[in-house]
Amino acid sequence: MQILDWVRFGIGLTFLILGVLVMIVQVFGIFRFKYVLNRMHSAAMGDTAGIGLCILGLAIFAGFSFVTLKLFLVVAFLWCASPVSSHLISKLEMTINPDFEKECEIEESAEEEIKKENEKLSEKKGEV
């Protein structure tokens, strides 16, 4: 039985270390990026993956109990709250920032891309 405890300890510790490493990368991303939406993306990914891995490691340490259920409820709450808050922050940035189009690259819509591809195909057919 003691071997299973050590295996569980090793797996839980691995998840905790991975979660901490993801959060360290998140911090570097937050300080490295210059634009607020890029920083927010880094923070959201770190929250989702880092905290999820850490809580999974803690759940493995706790074993199957009521504490594990509480930990998974915390993860569920964070996974519901983080996208909503990220969406609201990005929407606020889009409405308040007058230089939004200059600071980020806005992609063309799919319809415009399809029209351009159709024009290229018709030009190629005309050349043949």
PDB file of C-alpha atoms in Angstrom:
ATOM      1  CA  MET A   1       0.000   0.000   0.000  1.00  0.00           C
ATOM      2  CA  GLN A   2       2.888   2.314   0.657  1.00  0.00           C
ATOM      3  CA  ILE A   3       4.030   2.036  -2.977  1.00  0.00           C
ATOM      4  CA  LEU A   4       0.619   3.235  -4.199  1.00  0.00           C
ATOM      5  CA  ASP A   5       0.868   6.238  -1.876  1.00  0.00           C
ATOM      6  CA  TRP A   6       4.260   7.124  -3.347  1.00  0.00           C
ATOM      7  CA  VAL A   7       2.928   6.731  -6.898  1.00  0.00           C
ATOM      8  CA  ARG A   8      -0.037   8.967  -6.064  1.00  0.00           C
ATOM      9  CA  PHE A   9       2.343  11.471  -4.471  1.00  0.00           C
ATOM     10  CA  GLY A  10       4.561  11.470  -7.571  1.00  0.00           C
ATOM     11  CA  ILE A  11       1.659  11.962  -9.976  1.00  0.00           C
ATOM     12  CA  GLY A  12       0.157  14.728  -7.845  1.00  0.00           C
ATOM     13  CA  LEU A  13       3.515  16.455  -7.516  1.00  0.00           C
ATOM     14  CA  THR A  14       4.017  16.254 -11.286  1.00  0.00           C
ATOM     15  CA  PHE A  15       0.688  17.984 -11.916  1.00  0.00           C
ATOM     16  CA  LEU A  16       1.492  20.653  -9.327  1.00  0.00           C
ATOM     17  CA  ILE A  17       4.901  21.359 -10.869  1.00  0.00           C
ATOM     18  CA  LEU A  18       3.408  21.519 -14.372  1.00  0.00           C
ATOM     19  CA  GLY A  19       0.752  23.950 -13.143  1.00  0.00           C
ATOM     20  CA  VAL A  20       3.349  26.181 -11.503  1.00  0.00           C
ATOM     21  CA  LEU A  21       5.469  26.139 -14.675  1.00  0.00           C
ATOM     22  CA  VAL A  22       2.467  27.164 -16.771  1.00  0.00           C
ATOM     23  CA  MET A  23       1.792  30.042 -14.370  1.00  0.00           C
ATOM     24  CA  ILE A  24       5.433  31.166 -14.579  1.00  0.00           C
ATOM     25  CA  VAL A  25       5.177  31.237 -18.376  1.00  0.00           C
ATOM     26  CA  GLN A  26       1.932  33.198 -17.966  1.00  0.00           C
ATOM     27  CA  VAL A  27       3.691  35.851 -15.891  1.00  0.00           C
ATOM     28  CA  PHE A  28       6.431  36.228 -18.493  1.00  0.00           C
ATOM     29  CA  GLY A  29       3.766  36.536 -21.192  1.00  0.00           C
ATOM     30  CA  ILE A  30       1.933  39.229 -19.273  1.00  0.00           C
ATOM     31  CA  PHE A  31       5.076  41.324 -18.876  1.00  0.00           C
ATOM     32  CA  ARG A  32       6.451  40.579 -22.359  1.00  0.00           C
ATOM     33  CA  PHE A  33       3.428  41.516 -24.473  1.00  0.00           C
ATOM     34  CA  LYS A  34       2.712  45.186 -25.076  1.00  0.00           C
ATOM     35  CA  TYR A  35      -0.917  45.147 -26.130  1.00  0.00           C
ATOM     36  CA  VAL A  36      -3.692  44.589 -23.589  1.00  0.00           C
ATOM     37  CA  LEU A  37      -5.504  41.877 -25.566  1.00  0.00           C
ATOM     38  CA  ASN A  38      -2.309  39.842 -25.912  1.00  0.00           C
ATOM     39  CA  ARG A  39      -1.681  40.185 -22.189  1.00  0.00           C
ATOM     40  CA  MET A  40      -5.225  39.138 -21.457  1.00  0.00           C
ATOM     41  CA  HIS A  41      -4.855  36.052 -23.658  1.00  0.00           C
ATOM     42  CA  SER A  42      -1.708  35.048 -21.809  1.00  0.00           C
ATOM     43  CA  ALA A  43      -3.397  35.529 -18.446  1.00  0.00           C
ATOM     44  CA  ALA A  44      -6.498  33.574 -19.464  1.00  0.00           C
ATOM     45  CA  MET A  45      -4.505  30.616 -20.777  1.00  0.00           C
ATOM     46  CA  GLY A  46      -2.385  30.573 -17.628  1.00  0.00           C
ATOM     47  CA  ASP A  47      -5.446  30.670 -15.425  1.00  0.00           C
ATOM     48  CA  THR A  48      -7.189  27.884 -17.263  1.00  0.00           C
ATOM     49  CA  ALA A  49      -4.254  25.520 -17.667  1.00  0.00           C
ATOM     50  CA  GLY A  50      -2.130  26.440 -14.630  1.00  0.00           C
ATOM     51  CA  ILE A  51      -4.835  26.481 -11.996  1.00  0.00           C
ATOM     52  CA  GLY A  52      -6.491  23.441 -13.572  1.00  0.00           C
ATOM     53  CA  LEU A  53      -3.271  21.413 -13.368  1.00  0.00           C
ATOM     54  CA  CYS A  54      -2.558  22.544  -9.797  1.00  0.00           C
ATOM     55  CA  ILE A  55      -6.044  21.672  -8.600  1.00  0.00           C
ATOM     56  CA  LEU A  56      -5.853  18.325 -10.382  1.00  0.00           C
ATOM     57  CA  GLY A  57      -2.618  17.634  -8.490  1.00  0.00           C
ATOM     58  CA  LEU A  58      -4.276  18.599  -5.212  1.00  0.00           C
ATOM     59  CA  ALA A  59      -7.242  16.356  -6.010  1.00  0.00           C
ATOM     60  CA  ILE A  60      -4.853  13.447  -6.562  1.00  0.00           C
ATOM     61  CA  PHE A  61      -3.224  14.195  -3.185  1.00  0.00           C
ATOM     62  CA  ALA A  62      -6.619  14.286  -1.452  1.00  0.00           C
ATOM     63  CA  GLY A  63      -7.847  11.064  -3.015  1.00  0.00           C
ATOM     64  CA  PHE A  64     -11.507  10.440  -3.738  1.00  0.00           C
ATOM     65  CA  SER A  65     -13.330  12.435  -1.085  1.00  0.00           C
ATOM     66  CA  PHE A  66     -15.569  15.428  -0.517  1.00  0.00           C
ATOM     67  CA  VAL A  67     -12.501  17.675  -0.785  1.00  0.00           C
ATOM     68  CA  THR A  68     -11.986  16.473  -4.375  1.00  0.00           C
ATOM     69  CA  LEU A  69     -15.541  17.439  -5.237  1.00  0.00           C
ATOM     70  CA  LYS A  70     -14.957  20.918  -3.821  1.00  0.00           C
ATOM     71  CA  LEU A  71     -11.747  21.284  -5.834  1.00  0.00           C
ATOM     72  CA  PHE A  72     -13.509  20.328  -9.066  1.00  0.00           C
ATOM     73  CA  LEU A  73     -16.280  22.819  -8.285  1.00  0.00           C
ATOM     74  CA  VAL A  74     -13.595  25.516  -7.977  1.00  0.00           C
ATOM     75  CA  VAL A  75     -12.249  24.503 -11.404  1.00  0.00           C
ATOM     76  CA  ALA A  76     -15.756  24.595 -12.892  1.00  0.00           C
ATOM     77  CA  PHE A  77     -16.338  28.071 -11.467  1.00  0.00           C
ATOM     78  CA  LEU A  78     -13.020  29.354 -12.819  1.00  0.00           C
ATOM     79  CA  TRP A  79     -13.665  27.871 -16.251  1.00  0.00           C
ATOM     80  CA  CYS A  80     -17.038  29.644 -16.340  1.00  0.00           C
ATOM     81  CA  ALA A  81     -15.893  32.983 -14.921  1.00  0.00           C
ATOM     82  CA  SER A  82     -12.612  33.442 -16.793  1.00  0.00           C
ATOM     83  CA  PRO A  83     -14.013  33.494 -20.364  1.00  0.00           C
ATOM     84  CA  VAL A  84     -16.816  35.854 -19.365  1.00  0.00           C
ATOM     85  CA  SER A  85     -14.456  38.329 -17.721  1.00  0.00           C
ATOM     86  CA  SER A  86     -12.001  38.080 -20.640  1.00  0.00           C
ATOM     87  CA  HIS A  87     -14.795  38.770 -23.108  1.00  0.00           C
ATOM     88  CA  LEU A  88     -15.965  41.822 -21.161  1.00  0.00           C
ATOM     89  CA  ILE A  89     -12.440  43.236 -20.909  1.00  0.00           C
ATOM     90  CA  SER A  90     -11.812  42.767 -24.635  1.00  0.00           C
ATOM     91  CA  LYS A  91     -15.159  44.337 -25.530  1.00  0.00           C
ATOM     92  CA  LEU A  92     -14.356  47.312 -23.300  1.00  0.00           C
ATOM     93  CA  GLU A  93     -10.948  47.660 -24.973  1.00  0.00           C
ATOM     94  CA  MET A  94     -12.548  47.657 -28.417  1.00  0.00           C
ATOM     95  CA  THR A  95     -15.061  50.343 -27.525  1.00  0.00           C
ATOM     96  CA  ILE A  96     -12.760  52.654 -25.547  1.00  0.00           C
ATOM     97  CA  ASN A  97      -9.506  52.470 -27.528  1.00  0.00           C
ATOM     98  CA  PRO A  98      -9.609  54.902 -30.497  1.00  0.00           C
ATOM     99  CA  ASP A  99      -6.481  53.341 -32.050  1.00  0.00           C
ATOM    100  CA  PHE A 100      -7.796  49.786 -31.908  1.00  0.00           C
ATOM    101  CA  GLU A 101      -7.419  49.135 -35.642  1.00  0.00           C
ATOM    102  CA  LYS A 102      -3.853  50.436 -35.625  1.00  0.00           C
ATOM    103  CA  GLU A 103      -2.764  48.309 -32.669  1.00  0.00           C
ATOM    104  CA  CYS A 104      -4.183  45.003 -33.806  1.00  0.00           C
ATOM    105  CA  GLU A 105      -4.409  43.310 -37.150  1.00  0.00           C
ATOM    106  CA  ILE A 106      -7.987  42.867 -38.240  1.00  0.00           C
ATOM    107  CA  GLU A 107      -8.484  39.988 -40.633  1.00  0.00           C
ATOM    108  CA  GLU A 108     -10.674  40.231 -43.689  1.00  0.00           C
ATOM    109  CA  SER A 109     -14.041  38.604 -43.533  1.00  0.00           C
ATOM    110  CA  ALA A 110     -14.527  35.179 -45.043  1.00  0.00           C
ATOM    111  CA  GLU A 111     -16.791  36.566 -47.769  1.00  0.00           C
ATOM    112  CA  GLU A 112     -14.109  38.947 -49.028  1.00  0.00           C
ATOM    113  CA  GLU A 113     -11.551  36.130 -49.096  1.00  0.00           C
ATOM    114  CA  ILE A 114     -13.934  33.916 -51.081  1.00  0.00           C
ATOM    115  CA  LYS A 115     -14.565  36.729 -53.566  1.00  0.00           C
ATOM    116  CA  LYS A 116     -10.823  37.231 -54.062  1.00  0.00           C
ATOM    117  CA  GLU A 117     -10.279  33.501 -54.585  1.00  0.00           C
ATOM    118  CA  ASN A 118     -13.133  33.359 -57.111  1.00  0.00           C
ATOM    119  CA  GLU A 119     -11.644  36.321 -59.001  1.00  0.00           C
ATOM    120  CA  LYS A 120      -8.253  34.607 -59.131  1.00  0.00           C
ATOM    121  CA  LEU A 121      -9.851  31.394 -60.410  1.00  0.00           C
ATOM    122  CA  SER A 122     -11.786  33.247 -63.101  1.00  0.00           C
ATOM    123  CA  GLU A 123      -8.595  35.059 -64.198  1.00  0.00           C
ATOM    124  CA  LYS A 124      -6.772  31.729 -64.459  1.00  0.00           C
ATOM    125  CA  LYS A 125      -9.608  30.249 -66.527  1.00  0.00           C
ATOM    126  CA  GLY A 126      -9.490  33.272 -68.813  1.00  0.00           C
ATOM    127  CA  GLU A 127      -5.740  32.849 -69.342  1.00  0.00           C
ATOM    128  CA  VAL A 128      -6.036  29.182 -70.343  1.00  0.00           C
TER     129      VAL A 128
END
